[in-house]
XYZ file of C-alpha atoms in Angstrom:
578
model
C -2.546 36.262 89.687
C -0.380 39.241 88.635
C -2.008 42.058 86.719
C -1.500 42.000 82.981
C 1.394 44.171 81.797
C 2.198 44.764 78.129
C 5.465 46.163 76.734
C 5.424 47.647 73.229
C 8.685 48.023 71.282
C 8.732 50.367 68.307
C 11.676 50.482 65.884
C 11.070 53.702 63.911
C 14.238 53.252 61.820
C 14.056 49.503 61.266
C 14.778 49.600 57.517
C 17.749 51.954 57.797
C 19.135 50.233 60.897
C 19.053 46.876 59.095
C 21.117 48.239 56.206
C 23.586 49.932 58.546
C 24.057 46.683 60.474
C 24.745 44.867 57.203
C 27.327 47.526 56.280
C 29.200 46.804 59.563
C 30.067 50.400 60.356
C 31.132 51.439 56.849
C 27.946 53.444 56.212
C 27.955 56.709 58.153
C 26.488 59.071 55.533
C 22.824 60.187 55.531
C 20.775 57.195 54.397
C 17.140 56.932 53.298
C 15.227 53.776 52.436
C 12.749 54.436 49.629
C 9.697 52.546 48.391
C 7.288 52.935 45.488
C 3.767 54.049 46.310
C 1.689 54.535 43.237
C 3.671 56.697 40.855
C 5.915 58.217 43.524
C 9.026 57.214 45.425
C 8.681 58.005 49.120
C 11.050 57.731 52.067
C 10.130 54.826 54.345
C 13.027 54.951 56.813
C 16.018 57.185 57.612
C 19.099 56.949 59.798
C 20.160 59.522 62.387
C 22.283 61.737 60.046
C 19.441 61.892 57.524
C 16.976 62.733 60.292
C 19.273 65.516 61.462
C 19.297 66.855 57.892
C 15.512 67.183 57.992
C 14.544 64.030 56.050
C 11.293 62.489 57.307
C 9.253 59.391 56.605
C 6.692 59.763 53.845
C 8.669 62.535 52.149
C 9.111 62.389 48.346
C 12.608 61.328 47.339
C 13.105 64.354 45.089
C 12.453 66.692 48.032
C 14.826 64.669 50.216
C 17.641 65.012 47.649
C 16.986 68.749 47.439
C 17.362 69.065 51.224
C 20.450 66.825 51.508
C 22.810 66.676 48.531
C 24.853 63.789 49.965
C 21.846 61.594 50.713
C 22.261 57.889 49.955
C 19.119 56.006 48.942
C 18.446 52.287 48.991
C 15.370 50.442 47.753
C 13.220 48.934 50.479
C 13.346 45.160 50.859
C 10.099 44.380 52.668
C 10.687 40.593 52.958
C 14.151 41.186 54.447
C 12.698 43.654 56.961
C 10.011 41.126 57.912
C 12.683 38.465 58.426
C 14.714 40.899 60.541
C 11.641 41.644 62.652
C 11.190 37.888 63.119
C 14.779 37.638 64.358
C 14.083 40.443 66.841
C 10.993 38.550 68.008
C 13.162 35.536 68.809
C 15.583 37.808 70.681
C 12.711 39.284 72.708
C 11.839 35.778 73.884
C 14.480 36.240 76.600
C 12.105 38.585 78.429
C 8.884 36.589 78.106
C 7.644 33.551 76.182
C 4.628 35.573 75.004
C 6.009 37.743 72.186
C 4.133 38.825 69.059
C 5.163 40.776 65.989
C 3.413 44.018 65.128
C 4.325 44.586 61.462
C 5.977 46.417 59.959
C 8.216 47.789 62.747
C 7.015 46.765 66.190
C 6.918 44.005 68.815
C 4.542 43.343 71.690
C 5.625 41.467 74.836
C 3.287 40.242 77.561
C 5.374 40.752 80.708
C 2.799 39.430 83.173
C 4.760 37.734 85.958
C 8.137 38.229 84.243
C 9.345 41.720 85.174
C 10.549 40.724 88.660
C 13.078 38.354 87.062
C 14.973 41.403 85.786
C 14.652 43.534 88.907
C 11.406 45.311 88.037
C 9.866 47.035 85.042
C 12.326 49.928 84.833
C 15.318 47.590 85.098
C 13.858 45.388 82.376
C 13.434 48.403 80.085
C 17.058 49.332 80.769
C 18.094 45.862 79.592
C 15.993 46.217 76.427
C 17.537 49.596 75.613
C 21.060 48.338 76.298
C 20.561 45.317 74.030
C 19.158 47.484 71.249
C 22.061 49.901 71.613
C 24.485 46.989 71.221
C 22.655 45.907 68.065
C 22.662 49.458 66.690
C 18.879 49.782 66.730
C 16.700 52.768 67.509
C 13.866 51.755 69.835
C 11.072 53.405 71.794
C 9.218 51.620 74.575
C 5.814 51.832 76.185
C 4.535 49.824 79.157
C 0.905 49.693 80.270
C -1.968 47.391 81.209
C -3.290 46.994 77.649
C -1.792 46.508 74.226
C -3.344 49.716 72.896
C -2.071 51.803 75.798
C 1.463 50.440 75.471
C 1.362 51.088 71.698
C 0.285 54.687 72.311
C 2.967 55.358 74.931
C 5.732 53.917 72.741
C 4.846 56.154 69.797
C 3.189 59.251 71.263
C 4.422 59.702 74.836
C 5.131 63.401 75.341
C 3.550 64.448 72.037
C 1.264 67.443 71.932
C -1.710 67.424 69.558
C -1.344 69.647 66.512
C -3.415 72.785 66.385
C -6.229 72.888 63.878
C -6.828 76.272 62.252
C -9.665 76.006 59.797
C -11.575 79.234 60.462
C -14.540 77.198 61.731
C -13.732 77.369 65.453
C -15.393 80.318 67.155
C -12.464 80.951 69.479
C -10.112 81.659 66.557
C -9.380 85.222 65.549
C -11.859 87.017 63.337
C -9.360 87.298 60.458
C -9.468 83.537 59.893
C -12.545 83.684 57.709
C -13.734 80.854 55.549
C -12.499 82.575 52.406
C -8.966 82.937 53.730
C -8.975 79.449 55.245
C -9.806 77.891 51.880
C -6.707 79.473 50.340
C -4.322 78.241 53.012
C -2.120 75.208 52.802
C -3.336 71.769 53.743
C -1.770 71.708 57.185
C -3.260 75.108 58.131
C -6.763 74.013 57.141
C -6.815 71.256 59.689
C -4.368 68.648 58.479
C -4.128 65.142 59.848
C -3.052 64.352 63.360
C 0.693 64.193 63.989
C 2.476 61.077 62.819
C 4.617 59.019 65.121
C 8.161 60.339 65.042
C 11.448 59.845 66.798
C 11.921 63.264 68.308
C 12.139 63.757 72.014
C 9.063 65.919 72.267
C 6.845 63.413 70.578
C 5.678 62.920 67.051
C 5.628 65.964 64.906
C 7.489 68.047 67.473
C 10.516 70.205 66.681
C 11.764 70.502 70.215
C 13.738 67.264 70.259
C 17.413 66.819 69.550
C 18.535 66.883 65.936
C 19.569 63.252 65.837
C 16.174 62.081 67.035
C 17.347 61.116 70.520
C 15.831 62.651 73.631
C 17.711 65.255 75.592
C 19.940 63.575 78.081
C 20.106 60.232 76.261
C 23.380 58.605 75.404
C 24.779 60.148 72.234
C 25.357 57.704 69.434
C 23.815 54.814 71.308
C 21.186 54.296 68.649
C 18.424 54.236 71.255
C 15.788 56.870 70.729
C 14.284 56.594 74.167
C 11.795 59.397 73.596
C 10.411 61.201 76.621
C 11.196 60.484 80.228
C 10.915 56.994 81.709
C 7.905 57.960 83.844
C 5.991 59.183 80.794
C 6.552 55.853 79.020
C 5.311 53.679 81.902
C 1.662 53.722 82.908
C 1.429 52.354 86.469
C -1.036 49.508 86.984
C -4.608 50.783 86.891
C -3.605 54.331 85.849
C -3.893 54.175 82.071
C -6.501 56.974 81.989
C -4.148 59.520 83.484
C -1.192 58.454 81.321
C -3.128 58.465 78.049
C -5.324 61.509 78.617
C -2.822 64.112 77.317
C -1.895 62.101 74.196
C -3.331 63.006 70.757
C -6.254 60.981 69.435
C -3.992 59.492 66.754
C -2.500 57.353 69.551
C -5.723 55.301 69.461
C -4.530 53.735 66.146
C -7.151 55.632 64.152
C -6.995 56.346 60.442
C -5.955 59.819 59.365
C -9.419 60.974 58.276
C -11.037 60.100 61.593
C -8.275 61.834 63.572
C -8.634 64.933 61.375
C -12.402 65.103 61.860
C -12.021 64.743 65.624
C -9.455 67.554 65.630
C -11.787 69.887 63.766
C -14.420 69.273 66.424
C -11.971 70.196 69.164
C -11.450 66.570 70.313
C -7.677 66.522 69.997
C -6.685 64.508 73.084
C -7.704 61.083 74.276
C -8.929 62.697 77.473
C -11.405 64.749 75.418
C -13.006 61.519 74.167
C -13.270 59.737 77.510
C -16.137 61.912 78.706
C -18.125 61.813 75.457
C -21.239 59.626 75.043
C -20.284 56.417 73.241
C -23.516 56.283 71.269
C -22.887 59.686 69.715
C -19.291 58.820 68.804
C -20.396 55.553 67.206
C -23.122 57.268 65.138
C -20.788 59.931 63.774
C -17.458 58.121 63.455
C -18.472 54.453 63.383
C -17.920 51.641 65.839
C -14.201 51.477 65.008
C -13.455 54.553 67.131
C -15.386 53.200 70.117
C -13.702 49.794 69.778
C -10.213 51.312 69.709
C -11.040 53.453 72.725
C -12.365 50.461 74.686
C -9.349 48.311 73.737
C -6.923 51.002 74.826
C -8.665 51.521 78.152
C -9.141 47.809 78.822
C -12.919 47.663 78.432
C -12.646 45.417 75.368
C -10.249 42.455 75.197
C -7.247 42.587 72.868
C -5.055 39.526 73.401
C -1.413 39.229 72.427
C -1.184 36.427 69.863
C 2.404 35.174 69.628
C 3.623 33.375 66.532
C 3.506 29.608 66.807
C 6.977 28.090 67.161
C 8.130 26.334 64.001
C 7.936 22.573 63.934
C 11.267 20.965 64.730
C 11.827 17.313 63.948
C 15.062 15.916 65.339
C 16.198 12.978 67.486
C 19.571 12.096 68.933
C 21.306 9.281 70.760
C 24.366 9.503 72.995
C 26.625 6.544 73.753
C 28.382 5.628 76.988
C 31.411 4.569 74.934
C 32.512 5.925 71.535
C 31.576 3.850 68.502
C 33.115 3.703 65.035
C 31.797 0.654 63.182
C 29.145 0.994 60.495
C 27.155 -1.812 62.120
C 27.065 0.060 65.426
C 25.933 3.272 63.742
C 23.198 1.425 61.829
C 22.000 -0.190 65.076
C 21.629 3.275 66.594
C 19.912 4.639 63.474
C 17.446 1.730 63.563
C 16.375 2.923 66.995
C 16.252 6.615 66.053
C 14.301 6.408 62.792
C 11.026 5.133 64.358
C 11.119 7.963 66.906
C 11.629 10.517 64.153
C 8.837 8.928 62.111
C 6.455 9.187 65.085
C 7.159 12.924 65.418
C 6.509 13.443 61.738
C 3.333 11.370 61.823
C 1.931 13.416 64.714
C 2.180 16.549 62.537
C 1.202 14.875 59.265
C 4.552 15.640 57.650
C 7.061 13.769 55.539
C 10.783 14.320 55.023
C 12.231 15.808 51.866
C 15.750 16.180 53.224
C 17.400 14.408 56.149
C 20.571 15.465 57.927
C 22.752 13.001 59.829
C 25.258 14.460 62.312
C 27.976 12.294 63.839
C 29.620 14.115 66.767
C 33.088 12.797 67.517
C 35.021 12.701 70.770
C 37.444 15.372 69.512
C 34.554 17.906 69.331
C 34.385 17.668 65.522
C 31.250 16.656 63.641
C 30.673 14.780 60.419
C 27.516 15.904 58.591
C 25.836 14.231 55.621
C 22.525 15.069 53.949
C 20.298 13.065 51.679
C 17.135 13.882 49.743
C 14.023 11.933 48.839
C 12.002 11.824 45.651
C 8.752 12.061 47.643
C 7.954 13.167 51.192
C 8.369 10.071 53.330
C 8.658 8.995 56.924
C 8.819 5.199 56.476
C 11.950 3.908 58.256
C 12.345 0.938 55.876
C 12.685 3.360 52.929
C 15.000 5.772 54.691
C 17.370 3.169 56.160
C 19.028 1.986 52.888
C 19.748 5.559 51.835
C 21.317 6.404 55.197
C 23.434 3.251 55.014
C 24.799 4.362 51.631
C 26.021 7.617 53.178
C 27.811 6.098 56.178
C 30.903 5.284 54.119
C 31.645 9.003 53.870
C 31.761 9.484 57.663
C 35.170 9.596 59.320
C 34.718 8.263 62.842
C 38.134 9.508 63.992
C 38.740 8.477 67.600
C 35.082 7.525 67.983
C 31.555 8.925 67.795
C 29.780 9.671 71.048
C 26.502 11.090 69.657
C 24.350 10.670 66.541
C 21.652 13.125 65.563
C 18.977 12.921 62.863
C 17.091 16.045 61.755
C 14.395 16.470 59.117
C 15.692 19.636 57.460
C 12.892 20.007 54.887
C 9.399 18.580 55.353
C 6.136 18.605 53.406
C 2.563 17.603 54.257
C 1.676 13.962 53.710
C -2.017 13.240 53.187
C -3.090 9.756 54.181
C -5.822 8.056 52.138
C -8.484 5.766 53.550
C -8.606 2.306 51.986
C -12.159 1.408 51.041
C -13.794 -1.303 48.938
C -13.655 -5.097 48.883
C -10.546 -7.178 49.384
C -9.355 -7.310 45.760
C -9.855 -3.580 45.241
C -7.842 -2.866 48.359
C -5.108 -5.184 47.187
C -4.971 -3.411 43.815
C -4.630 -0.057 45.545
C -1.798 -1.372 47.705
C 0.017 -2.794 44.704
C -0.277 0.503 42.854
C 1.013 2.431 45.823
C 3.907 0.014 46.263
C 4.777 0.329 42.579
C 4.895 4.108 42.847
C 7.020 3.929 45.971
C 9.450 1.555 44.236
C 10.086 4.151 41.539
C 10.495 6.854 44.175
C 12.941 4.642 46.069
C 14.944 4.144 42.874
C 15.094 7.905 42.257
C 16.161 8.468 45.860
C 18.910 5.816 45.620
C 20.281 7.252 42.404
C 19.993 10.757 43.806
C 22.049 9.775 46.818
C 24.883 8.925 44.417
C 24.718 11.551 41.673
C 22.359 14.150 43.135
C 18.607 14.494 42.733
C 19.030 17.357 40.249
C 20.763 15.027 37.774
C 17.748 12.690 37.507
C 15.103 14.012 35.128
C 11.969 12.836 33.343
C 9.989 14.076 30.369
C 6.508 15.561 30.659
C 4.115 16.195 27.759
C 3.425 19.739 26.606
C 0.565 20.910 24.429
C 2.348 22.186 21.312
C 2.398 21.286 17.604
C 6.103 22.126 17.341
C 7.998 18.788 17.452
C 10.789 19.897 19.773
C 8.285 21.498 22.177
C 6.016 18.501 22.761
C 7.973 17.516 25.887
C 9.826 19.319 28.644
C 12.518 18.077 30.983
C 11.692 18.206 34.712
C 13.464 17.005 37.840
C 12.196 13.538 38.727
C 12.267 14.229 42.465
C 10.043 17.303 42.183
C 7.506 16.152 39.593
C 4.942 13.395 39.249
C 5.204 10.854 36.406
C 2.971 11.583 33.422
C 0.106 9.085 33.231
C -1.675 10.141 30.032
C 0.895 10.836 27.346
C -0.982 12.033 24.235
C -0.334 9.973 21.121
C 0.780 12.053 18.083
C -1.206 11.989 14.853
C 1.944 11.092 12.916
C 4.998 9.072 13.840
C 7.706 10.997 15.684
C 11.424 10.070 15.770
C 12.969 8.535 18.843
C 15.855 11.022 18.778
C 15.528 14.729 18.015
C 18.285 17.278 17.465
C 18.597 20.778 16.133
C 18.105 20.988 12.353
C 21.219 20.023 10.381
C 21.616 21.084 6.733
C 21.263 18.464 4.007
C 22.912 18.878 0.620
C 20.173 18.338 -1.965
C 18.524 20.228 -4.874
C 16.738 23.355 -3.641
C 13.185 22.335 -4.551
C 10.274 20.839 -2.553
C 10.393 17.506 -4.413
C 11.990 14.729 -2.370
C 15.501 14.065 -3.784
C 16.595 10.605 -4.891
C 20.087 11.197 -3.499
C 21.271 13.588 -0.770
C 24.357 14.184 1.379
C 24.214 14.481 5.172
C 27.007 14.439 7.745
C 29.618 13.973 5.043
C 28.091 10.836 3.548
C 25.903 10.265 0.477
C 22.527 8.634 1.034
C 20.281 6.936 -1.526
C 16.524 7.102 -1.056
C 14.840 3.710 -0.678
C 11.362 4.619 0.671
C 9.564 7.706 2.009
C 6.220 8.772 3.486
C 4.837 12.254 3.716
C 4.764 15.157 3.578
C 3.487 16.566 6.927
C 3.295 20.338 6.885
C 4.021 22.199 10.152
C 3.839 25.968 10.422
C 5.824 27.993 12.959
C 4.256 29.767 15.924
C 3.622 33.207 14.485
C 3.452 34.852 17.926
C 7.033 33.796 18.754
C 10.335 34.528 17.059
C 12.190 31.219 17.152
C 15.636 31.323 15.476
C 15.315 27.718 14.255
C 11.941 28.486 12.622
C 12.922 31.586 10.668
C 13.143 29.402 7.551
C 9.337 29.350 7.371
C 6.829 26.538 6.849
C 8.228 22.995 6.859
C 7.243 19.830 4.978
C 8.379 16.765 6.967
C 9.189 13.369 5.385
C 9.968 10.003 6.972
C 12.848 8.792 4.789
C 14.347 5.282 4.620
C 17.773 5.082 2.989
C 19.319 2.172 1.139
C 21.541 1.527 4.183
C 18.451 1.026 6.389
C 18.516 4.399 8.204
C 15.169 6.017 8.985
C 15.590 9.792 9.089
C 13.241 12.706 9.595
C 13.866 15.236 6.835
C 12.019 18.430 6.058
C 12.049 21.071 3.374
C 11.872 24.685 4.642
C 10.011 26.935 2.205
C 11.925 30.019 3.345
C 11.126 33.023 5.501
C 13.608 35.451 6.953
C 16.144 32.708 6.165
C 16.652 30.915 2.861
C 14.885 27.678 1.925
C 16.486 24.227 1.843
C 16.564 20.655 3.123
C 17.342 19.757 6.743
C 17.498 16.649 8.949
C 16.067 16.869 12.495
C 15.755 13.311 13.859
C 16.120 9.571 13.499
C 13.695 6.718 14.112
C 14.575 3.521 15.941
């Protein structure tokens, strides 16, 4: 069995590189991606011109603008960067099937038994760098026996630990007294360990090239290869020698722990390897010992790749092209049960189904249909598919049909319990619900699911707010519709003015919609007050007294008198009864 080999890919400029790729070569000015942290705006990623101007990650935006007057800033889009990293993970699958993301800007590849397919480890790393250069990405690589060692080599290979001058070390000059050390800046009092950078001489170094690429690398290739190839590859079984000179921050420690180790003179990983583990655990906690053991291979740290997304699709090819609807339905009758079995194995149901008809002239006819509820029953899907076949142009013939469940949702099966009649009642209720869903799906196939709506009750005393309109395909029918205390009209509309005497007493005659009405009967009033916490334009006329009015012509109207608020008082009509 080949020895385990892990390749770590670090994209230090992932955010800026993503924006520059989207600009398609039109963005060549210094660029910084900024994000909000607390009450400050900090730089999260920079491109090569901004790096050459001295802009660094974690720097306040105001300082970055002071250093580079022509700096362009863009807000960070963390979800878009995560999606871009997922796309890079799928690209890295060409090197090994065992690829995992390391958010927010890294990938880990288990190359065990795969490197020889590319001509060896160095040749494989050349392919990775060439691909990243084609994509316009800055990348640094590290290859070792463990995940922690590869991570350290990718980010800290060639980096020298920062000096710590606090006045506490006995070997420092006598002038560095405690009094003077307390007045010095943060970094001179023993600041944190160097952060991972893109320079050639390692993180925090100033000896690299100004564009962040190592000396001797291809200019403008976008590949920050870092130090030499030998320094980035730890030969099998030689992780101790490769990691010994690296700073302790390469162990993936937090800043405080790395700072404390530096003040004690433990600045390199090699300084920790000879220390008693019990003493390190007592002073710095078990996290330091665990990271050290994981990096050196004493503790396991597996690479956990993302599970591949579920894909539900079936297809059928034909020895001779077909074009009749009956032939296509015969093929679909064979394909739907296979698709239903795949969905049932995963406990899923279809929300949207795509039918692709591939013709002999290399063209394809594509139709989609949606469902009111997640389903996988072939007898419910078949009629909807048959309705869509009229829109398919067979041309000179169809030689392949393909069905794909584009959108799926979980379907939870229920166990049928109880005696025979209870089970029959449950089945009838379920069949009744499915009949309504089938009706919504059939209508949606014609006019679109968004055009079919239903009303749902809402807890509000305002008449026009007691119900809300929702899409029938994405909502469940309301079972318990609360009964109002008073009768409500069948039809509601926005208040329309009524010509009548301006007083609260119900008028004997009034004019509405250009016609005179004579009062025959009335019931009321019902007083409704507006919602004082909201400013509704239709309720600025104040408190309302509602009346159910029957006219001499037999009309039953819903009239109210507004007592006046920010708008004047008067009579209005808002609805009609059946």
